[in-house]
CSV table of C-alpha atoms in Angstrom, one decimal:
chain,number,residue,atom,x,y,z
A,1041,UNK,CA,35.7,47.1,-13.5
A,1042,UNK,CA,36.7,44.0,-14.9
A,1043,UNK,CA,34.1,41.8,-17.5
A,1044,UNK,CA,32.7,39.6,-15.3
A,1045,UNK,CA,32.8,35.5,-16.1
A,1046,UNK,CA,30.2,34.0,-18.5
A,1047,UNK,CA,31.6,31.3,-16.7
A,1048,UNK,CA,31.5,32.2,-13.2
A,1049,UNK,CA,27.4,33.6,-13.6
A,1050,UNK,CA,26.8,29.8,-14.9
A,1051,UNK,CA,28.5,28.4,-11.7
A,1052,UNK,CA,26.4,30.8,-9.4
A,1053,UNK,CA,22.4,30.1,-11.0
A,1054,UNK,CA,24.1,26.4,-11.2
A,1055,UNK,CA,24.2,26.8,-7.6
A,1056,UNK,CA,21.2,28.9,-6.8
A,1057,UNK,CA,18.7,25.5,-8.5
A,1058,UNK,CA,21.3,23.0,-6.3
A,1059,UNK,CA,20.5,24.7,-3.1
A,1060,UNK,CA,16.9,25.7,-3.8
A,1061,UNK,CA,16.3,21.8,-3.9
A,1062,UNK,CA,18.8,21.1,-0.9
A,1063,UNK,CA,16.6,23.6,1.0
A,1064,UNK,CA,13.8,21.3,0.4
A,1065,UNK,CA,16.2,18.5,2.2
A,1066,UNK,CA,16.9,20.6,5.4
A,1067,UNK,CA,13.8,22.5,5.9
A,1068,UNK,CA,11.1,20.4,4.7
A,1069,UNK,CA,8.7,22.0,7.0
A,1070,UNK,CA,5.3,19.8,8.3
A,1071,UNK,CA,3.8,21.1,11.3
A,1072,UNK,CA,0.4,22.2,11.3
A,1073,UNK,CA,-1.3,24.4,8.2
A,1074,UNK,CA,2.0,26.1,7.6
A,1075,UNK,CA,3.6,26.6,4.5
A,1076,UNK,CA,7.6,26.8,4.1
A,1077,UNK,CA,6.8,30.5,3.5
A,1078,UNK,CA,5.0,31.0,6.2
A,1079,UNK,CA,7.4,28.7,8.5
A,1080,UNK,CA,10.2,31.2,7.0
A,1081,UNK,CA,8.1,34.5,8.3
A,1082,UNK,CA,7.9,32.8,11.9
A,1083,UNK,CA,11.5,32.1,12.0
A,1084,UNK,CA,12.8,35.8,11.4
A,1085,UNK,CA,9.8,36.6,13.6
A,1086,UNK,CA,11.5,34.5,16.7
A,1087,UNK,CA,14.9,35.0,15.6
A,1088,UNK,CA,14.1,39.1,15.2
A,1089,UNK,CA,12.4,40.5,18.2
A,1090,UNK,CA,10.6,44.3,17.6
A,1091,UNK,CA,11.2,44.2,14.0
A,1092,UNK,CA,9.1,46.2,11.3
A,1093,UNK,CA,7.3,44.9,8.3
A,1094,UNK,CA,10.0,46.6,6.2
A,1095,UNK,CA,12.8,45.2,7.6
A,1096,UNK,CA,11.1,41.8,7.6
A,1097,UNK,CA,10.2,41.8,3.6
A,1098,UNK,CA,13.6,42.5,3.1
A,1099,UNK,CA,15.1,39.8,4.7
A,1100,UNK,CA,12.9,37.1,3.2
A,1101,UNK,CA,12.1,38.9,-0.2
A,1102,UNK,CA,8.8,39.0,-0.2
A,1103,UNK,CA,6.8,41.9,-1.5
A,1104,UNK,CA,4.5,43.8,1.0
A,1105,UNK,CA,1.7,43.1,0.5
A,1106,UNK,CA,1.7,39.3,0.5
A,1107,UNK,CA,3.9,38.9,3.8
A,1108,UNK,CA,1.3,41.2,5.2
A,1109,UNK,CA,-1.4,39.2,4.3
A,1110,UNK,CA,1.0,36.9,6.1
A,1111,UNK,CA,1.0,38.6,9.2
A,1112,UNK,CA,-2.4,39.1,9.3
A,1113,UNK,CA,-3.3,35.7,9.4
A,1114,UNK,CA,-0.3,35.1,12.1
A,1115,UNK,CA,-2.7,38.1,14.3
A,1116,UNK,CA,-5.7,35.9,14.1
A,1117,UNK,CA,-4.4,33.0,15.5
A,1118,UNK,CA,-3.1,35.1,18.1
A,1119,UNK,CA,0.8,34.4,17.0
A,1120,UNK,CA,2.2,37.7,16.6
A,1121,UNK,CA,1.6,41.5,18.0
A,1122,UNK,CA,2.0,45.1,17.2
A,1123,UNK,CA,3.0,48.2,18.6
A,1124,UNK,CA,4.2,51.9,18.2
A,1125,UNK,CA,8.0,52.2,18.4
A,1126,UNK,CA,8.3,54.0,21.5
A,1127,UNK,CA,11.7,55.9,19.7
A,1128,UNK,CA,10.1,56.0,16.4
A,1129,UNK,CA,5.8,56.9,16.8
A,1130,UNK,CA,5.9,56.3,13.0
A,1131,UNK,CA,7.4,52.1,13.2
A,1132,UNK,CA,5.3,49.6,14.1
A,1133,UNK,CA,7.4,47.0,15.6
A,1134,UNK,CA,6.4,42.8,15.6
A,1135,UNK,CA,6.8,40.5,18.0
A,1136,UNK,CA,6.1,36.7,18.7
A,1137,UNK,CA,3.3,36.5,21.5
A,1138,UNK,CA,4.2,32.9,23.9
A,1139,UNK,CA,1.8,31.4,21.4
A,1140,UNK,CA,3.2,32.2,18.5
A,1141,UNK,CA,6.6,31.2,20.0
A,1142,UNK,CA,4.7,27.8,20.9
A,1143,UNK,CA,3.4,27.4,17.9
A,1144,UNK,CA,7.4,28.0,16.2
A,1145,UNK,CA,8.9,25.4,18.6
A,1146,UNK,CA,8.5,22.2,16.6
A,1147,UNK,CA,9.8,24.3,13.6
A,1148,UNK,CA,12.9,25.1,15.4
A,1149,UNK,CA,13.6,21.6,16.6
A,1150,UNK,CA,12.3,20.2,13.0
A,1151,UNK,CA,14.9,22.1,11.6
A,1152,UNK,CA,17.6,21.3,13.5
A,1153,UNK,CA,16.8,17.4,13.6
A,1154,UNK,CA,17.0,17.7,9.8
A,1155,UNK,CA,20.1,19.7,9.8
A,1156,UNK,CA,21.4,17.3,12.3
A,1157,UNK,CA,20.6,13.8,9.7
A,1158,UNK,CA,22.7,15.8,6.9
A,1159,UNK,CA,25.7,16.4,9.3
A,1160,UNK,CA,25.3,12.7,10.4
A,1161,UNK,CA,26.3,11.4,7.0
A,1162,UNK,CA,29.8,13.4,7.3
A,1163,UNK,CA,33.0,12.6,9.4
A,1164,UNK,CA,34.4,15.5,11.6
A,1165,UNK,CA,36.1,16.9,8.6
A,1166,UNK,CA,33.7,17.0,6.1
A,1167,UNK,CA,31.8,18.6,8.5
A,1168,UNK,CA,34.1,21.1,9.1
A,1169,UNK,CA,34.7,22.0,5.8
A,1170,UNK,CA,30.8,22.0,5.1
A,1171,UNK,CA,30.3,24.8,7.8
A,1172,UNK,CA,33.7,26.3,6.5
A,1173,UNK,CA,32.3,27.1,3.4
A,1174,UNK,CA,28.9,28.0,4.0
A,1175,UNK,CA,29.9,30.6,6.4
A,1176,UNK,CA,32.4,31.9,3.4
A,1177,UNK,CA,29.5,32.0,1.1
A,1178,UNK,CA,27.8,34.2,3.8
A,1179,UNK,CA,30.9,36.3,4.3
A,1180,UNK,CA,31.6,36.6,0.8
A,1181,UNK,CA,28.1,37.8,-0.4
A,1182,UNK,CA,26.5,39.6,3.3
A,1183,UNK,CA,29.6,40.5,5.4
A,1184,UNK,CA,27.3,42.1,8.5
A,1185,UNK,CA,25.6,39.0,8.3
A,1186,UNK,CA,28.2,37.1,10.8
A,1187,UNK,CA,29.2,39.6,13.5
A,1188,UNK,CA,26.8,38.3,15.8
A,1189,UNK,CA,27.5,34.7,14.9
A,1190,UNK,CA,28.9,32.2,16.7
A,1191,UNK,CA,32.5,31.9,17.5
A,1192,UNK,CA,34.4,28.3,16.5
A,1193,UNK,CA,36.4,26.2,18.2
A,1194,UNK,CA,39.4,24.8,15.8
A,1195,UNK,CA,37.8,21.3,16.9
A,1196,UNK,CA,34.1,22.0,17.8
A,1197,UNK,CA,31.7,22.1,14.7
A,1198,UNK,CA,29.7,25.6,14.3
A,1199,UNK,CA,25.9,25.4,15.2
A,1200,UNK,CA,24.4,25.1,11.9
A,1201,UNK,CA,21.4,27.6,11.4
A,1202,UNK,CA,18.3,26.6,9.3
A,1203,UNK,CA,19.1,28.6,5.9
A,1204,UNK,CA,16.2,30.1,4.1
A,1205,UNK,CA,15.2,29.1,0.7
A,1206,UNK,CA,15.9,30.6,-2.6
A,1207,UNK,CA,13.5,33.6,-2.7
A,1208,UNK,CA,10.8,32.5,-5.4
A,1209,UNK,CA,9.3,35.6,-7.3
A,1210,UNK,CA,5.8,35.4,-8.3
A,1211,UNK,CA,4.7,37.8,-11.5
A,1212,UNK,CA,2.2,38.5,-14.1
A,1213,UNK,CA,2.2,36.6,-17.2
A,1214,UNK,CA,4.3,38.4,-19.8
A,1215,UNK,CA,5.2,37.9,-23.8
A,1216,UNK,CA,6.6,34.4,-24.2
A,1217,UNK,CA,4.9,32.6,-20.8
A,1218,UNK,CA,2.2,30.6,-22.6
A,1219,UNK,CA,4.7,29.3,-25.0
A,1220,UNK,CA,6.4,27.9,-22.0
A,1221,UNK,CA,3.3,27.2,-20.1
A,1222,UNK,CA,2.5,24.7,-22.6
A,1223,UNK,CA,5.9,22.6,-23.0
A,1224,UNK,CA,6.8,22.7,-19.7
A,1225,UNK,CA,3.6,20.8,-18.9
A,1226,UNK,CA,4.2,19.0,-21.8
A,1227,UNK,CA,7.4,17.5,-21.2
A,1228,UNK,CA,6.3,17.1,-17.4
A,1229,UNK,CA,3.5,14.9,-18.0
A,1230,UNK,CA,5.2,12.7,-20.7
A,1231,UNK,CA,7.9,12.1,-18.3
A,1232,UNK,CA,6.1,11.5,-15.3
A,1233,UNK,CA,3.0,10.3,-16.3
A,1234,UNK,CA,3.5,9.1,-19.9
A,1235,UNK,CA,0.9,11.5,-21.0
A,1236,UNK,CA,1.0,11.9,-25.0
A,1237,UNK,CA,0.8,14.6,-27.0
A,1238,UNK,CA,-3.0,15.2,-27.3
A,1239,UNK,CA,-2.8,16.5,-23.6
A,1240,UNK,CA,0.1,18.9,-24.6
A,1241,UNK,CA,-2.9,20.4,-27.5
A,1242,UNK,CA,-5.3,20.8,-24.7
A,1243,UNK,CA,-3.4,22.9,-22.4
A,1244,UNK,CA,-2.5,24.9,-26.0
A,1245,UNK,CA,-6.2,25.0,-26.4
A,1246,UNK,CA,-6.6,26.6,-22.8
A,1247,UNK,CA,-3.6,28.7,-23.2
A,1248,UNK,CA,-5.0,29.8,-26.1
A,1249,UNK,CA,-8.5,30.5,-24.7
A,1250,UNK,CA,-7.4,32.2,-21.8
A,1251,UNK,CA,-6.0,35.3,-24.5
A,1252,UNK,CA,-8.9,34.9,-26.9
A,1253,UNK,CA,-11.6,36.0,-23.9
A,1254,UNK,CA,-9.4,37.5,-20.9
A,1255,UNK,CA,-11.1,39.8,-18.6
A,1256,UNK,CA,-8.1,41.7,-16.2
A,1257,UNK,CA,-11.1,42.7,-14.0
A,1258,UNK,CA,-11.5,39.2,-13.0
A,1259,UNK,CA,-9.4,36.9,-14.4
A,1260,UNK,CA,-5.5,36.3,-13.8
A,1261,UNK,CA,-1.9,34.3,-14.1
A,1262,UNK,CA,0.6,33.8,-12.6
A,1263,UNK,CA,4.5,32.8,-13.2
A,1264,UNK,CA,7.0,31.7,-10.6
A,1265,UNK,CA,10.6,32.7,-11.1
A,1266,UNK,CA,13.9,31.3,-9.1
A,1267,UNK,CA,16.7,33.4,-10.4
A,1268,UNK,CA,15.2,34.3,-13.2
A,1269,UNK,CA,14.3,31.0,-14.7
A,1270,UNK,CA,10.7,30.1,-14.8
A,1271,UNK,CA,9.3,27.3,-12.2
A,1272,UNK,CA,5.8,27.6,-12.0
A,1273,UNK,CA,2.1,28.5,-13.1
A,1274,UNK,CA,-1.2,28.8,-12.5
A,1275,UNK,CA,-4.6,30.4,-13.7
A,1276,UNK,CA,-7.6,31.7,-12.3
A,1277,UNK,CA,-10.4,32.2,-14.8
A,1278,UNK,CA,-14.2,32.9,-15.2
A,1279,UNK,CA,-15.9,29.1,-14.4
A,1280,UNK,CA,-18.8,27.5,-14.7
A,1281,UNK,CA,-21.2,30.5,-13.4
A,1282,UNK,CA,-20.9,34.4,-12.9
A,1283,UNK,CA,-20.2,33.2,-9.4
A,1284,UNK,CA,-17.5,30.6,-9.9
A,1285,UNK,CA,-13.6,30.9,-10.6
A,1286,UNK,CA,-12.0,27.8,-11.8
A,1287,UNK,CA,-8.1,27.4,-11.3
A,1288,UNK,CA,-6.5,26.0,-14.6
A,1289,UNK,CA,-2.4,24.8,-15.3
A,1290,UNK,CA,-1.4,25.0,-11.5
A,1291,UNK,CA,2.5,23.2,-12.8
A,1292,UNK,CA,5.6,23.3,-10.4
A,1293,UNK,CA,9.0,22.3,-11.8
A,1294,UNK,CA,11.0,19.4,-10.3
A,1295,UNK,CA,12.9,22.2,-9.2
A,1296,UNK,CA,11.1,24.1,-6.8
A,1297,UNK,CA,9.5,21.2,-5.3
A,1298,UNK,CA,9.5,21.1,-1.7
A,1299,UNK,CA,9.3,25.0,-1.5
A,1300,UNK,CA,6.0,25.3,-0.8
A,1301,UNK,CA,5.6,26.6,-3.8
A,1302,UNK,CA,2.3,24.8,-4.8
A,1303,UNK,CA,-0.1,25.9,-2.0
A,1304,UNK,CA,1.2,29.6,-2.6
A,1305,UNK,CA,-0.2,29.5,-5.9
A,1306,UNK,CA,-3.2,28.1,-5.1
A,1307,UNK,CA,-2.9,30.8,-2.2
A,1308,UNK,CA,-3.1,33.4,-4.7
A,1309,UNK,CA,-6.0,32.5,-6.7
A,1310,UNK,CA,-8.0,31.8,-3.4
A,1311,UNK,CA,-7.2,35.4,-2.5
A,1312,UNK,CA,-7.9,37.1,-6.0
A,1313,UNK,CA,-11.1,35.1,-5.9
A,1314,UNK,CA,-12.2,36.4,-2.8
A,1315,UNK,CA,-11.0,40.1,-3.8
A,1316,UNK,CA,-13.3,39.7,-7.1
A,1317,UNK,CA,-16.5,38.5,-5.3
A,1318,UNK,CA,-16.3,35.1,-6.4
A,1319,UNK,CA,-18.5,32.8,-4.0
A,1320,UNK,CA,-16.7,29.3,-5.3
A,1321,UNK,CA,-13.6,28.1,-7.2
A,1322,UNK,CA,-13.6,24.8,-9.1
A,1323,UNK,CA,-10.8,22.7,-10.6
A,1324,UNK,CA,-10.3,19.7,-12.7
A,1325,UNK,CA,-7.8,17.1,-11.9
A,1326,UNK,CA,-7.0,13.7,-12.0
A,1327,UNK,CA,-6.6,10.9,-9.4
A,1328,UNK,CA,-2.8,9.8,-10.5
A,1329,UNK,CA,-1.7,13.6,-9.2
A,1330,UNK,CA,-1.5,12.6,-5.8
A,1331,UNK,CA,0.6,15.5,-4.1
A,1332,UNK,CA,-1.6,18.2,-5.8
A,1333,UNK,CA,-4.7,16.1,-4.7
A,1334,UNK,CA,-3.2,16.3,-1.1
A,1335,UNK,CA,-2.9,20.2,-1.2
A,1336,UNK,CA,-6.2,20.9,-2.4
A,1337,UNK,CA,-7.6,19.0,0.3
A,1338,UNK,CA,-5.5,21.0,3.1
A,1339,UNK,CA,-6.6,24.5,1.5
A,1340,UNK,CA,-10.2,23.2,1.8
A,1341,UNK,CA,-10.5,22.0,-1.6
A,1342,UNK,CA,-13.8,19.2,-1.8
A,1343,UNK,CA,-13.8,16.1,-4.3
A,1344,UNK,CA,-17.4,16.5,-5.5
A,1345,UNK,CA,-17.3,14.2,-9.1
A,1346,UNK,CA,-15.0,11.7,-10.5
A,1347,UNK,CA,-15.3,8.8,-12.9
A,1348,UNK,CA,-13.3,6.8,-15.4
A,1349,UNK,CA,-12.6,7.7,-19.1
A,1350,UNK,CA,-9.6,7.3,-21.2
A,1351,UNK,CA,-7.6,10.3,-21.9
A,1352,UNK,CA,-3.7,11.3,-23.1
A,1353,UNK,CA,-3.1,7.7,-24.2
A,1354,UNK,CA,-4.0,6.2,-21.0
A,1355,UNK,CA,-6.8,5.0,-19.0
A,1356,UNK,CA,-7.2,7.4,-16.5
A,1357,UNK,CA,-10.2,8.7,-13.5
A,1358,UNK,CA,-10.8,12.7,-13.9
A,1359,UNK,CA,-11.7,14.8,-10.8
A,1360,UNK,CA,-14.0,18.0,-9.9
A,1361,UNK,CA,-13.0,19.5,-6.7
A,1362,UNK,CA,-14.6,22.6,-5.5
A,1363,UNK,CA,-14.1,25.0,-2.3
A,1364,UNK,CA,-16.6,27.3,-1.1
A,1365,UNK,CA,-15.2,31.3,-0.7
């Protein structure tokens, strides 16, 4: 086999952090309580009639057992339905129920709106040659993937299909995380925020805490990977009470912005919690980190102190929020 390129692996992760933010462009996903995860699970679910769960993690890359946690909540609400294979008694095959196809509709025409903006920037040609290429990247790395796809004109522009993000791995902490734990929140805040370096020694100090006295029976972390390179954190450790977990270093990199990647963290740690008997989970922010502010609120997150103190070189307000398991 020949060596392959040091070269050519550079162009592809290169590529892999491009399109993981352009994903963010196309699919920015709103509607309702949804994440982009969860958007993603819908559209395979529309898009693949009397699938299985197996089939289904495959295609998005999820492990098991958080797209079933997934599917679960799509039951509840009365989205999605299962039944025996009648060829197989041993598959369970999905399907969208007219609510859960209702409830997919604005994605669908979300999706192609913001597909539609991108392609509106572009002359015929560029167009074209966008589509052109895309569908080689497909061919090229999935060649089933386009036999049942749409057949172009030498003049008409291909449909273009919302593309899935970059799968984003979540994973225990391991040798060598906290190091990076603490400058990547470092460097984010300085840049960002203009934080200085006394808010780089806390986070040391809770990194360094959360070794000294962890307890695996009911404290955890978590890193996010994209292609192997870290882009995300977050802790949930013993709080204020017996009865209290408090999430601590919740960071996403510029890079996976957009991706939902955020409220599945915080997802995690809400359902750990409630595996572990916690009856509450507490937090400490500040009033400058507006977008993280916004998510706690959505996953029922409540501001319940605040006040004003200077902090990190600046003058700055501190937060409590708290949510009730």
């Amino acid at each position: 086999m020949t060596d392959i390129s040091t070269g050519h692996i550079h162009s592809i992760r290169h590529f892999n952090r491009f399109y993981t933010r352009q994903a963010g462009v196309l699919s920015p996903y709103s509607a309702g309580n949804l994440s982009l995860t969860d958007a993603r699970v819908l559209y395979e679910l529309a898009h693949r009639p009397g699938t299985v769960a197996s089939d289904l993690a495959g295609v998005t890359g999820l492990d098991h057992g958080y797209l079933s946690r997934i599917l679960k909540r799509f039951e509840a609400s009365g989205w999605v339905t299962r039944e025996t294979s009648p060829k197989d008694g041993r598959q369970v095959l999905l399907n969208l129920t007219p609510a859960g196809q209702e409830a997919f509709a604005p994605l669908e025409e979300e999706a192609n709106a913001n597909a539609a903006a991108v392609l509106r920037t572009m002359g015929d040609s560029d167009r074209q040659r966008l589509v052109d290429a895309m569908q080689e990247i497909e061919r090229l790395l999935d060649p089933e993937s386009l036999q049942h796809g749409s057949t172009r004109s030498a003049t008409a522009v291909a449909p273009v299909t919302p593309v899935a993000p970059v799968t984003i791995v979540l994973r225990d902490v391991r040798p060598g995380d906290l190091g990076w734990v603490v400058q990547a929140h470092a460097e984010a805040y300085t840049r960002e925020y203009g934080w200085d370096n006394t808010f780089e020694a806390l986070v040391a100090e809770i990194v360094a805490q959360f070794v000294r006295t962890f307890d695996s029976s009911r404290e955890r972390g978590w890193i996010a990977e994209i292609d192997g390179e870290r882009v995300g954190s977050i802790f949930l450790v013993r709080g204020s009470d017996p009865t209290t977990a408090k999430i601590r270093l919740l960071l996403v990199t510029p890079a996976s912005r957009g991706t939902g990647l955020g409220s599945r963290l915080v997802t995690e740690c809400i359902e750990f919690a409630r595996s572990k008997n916690y009856e509450k989970i507490e937090l400490w922010t500040h009033s400058c980190l507006t977008a993280a502010r916004a998510m706690y609120a959505k996953r029922g997150f409540a501001l319940v102190e605040s006040d004003e103190y200077e902090g990190f070189g600046k003058k700055l307000v501190w937060e409590n929020w708290e949510m009730t398991l």
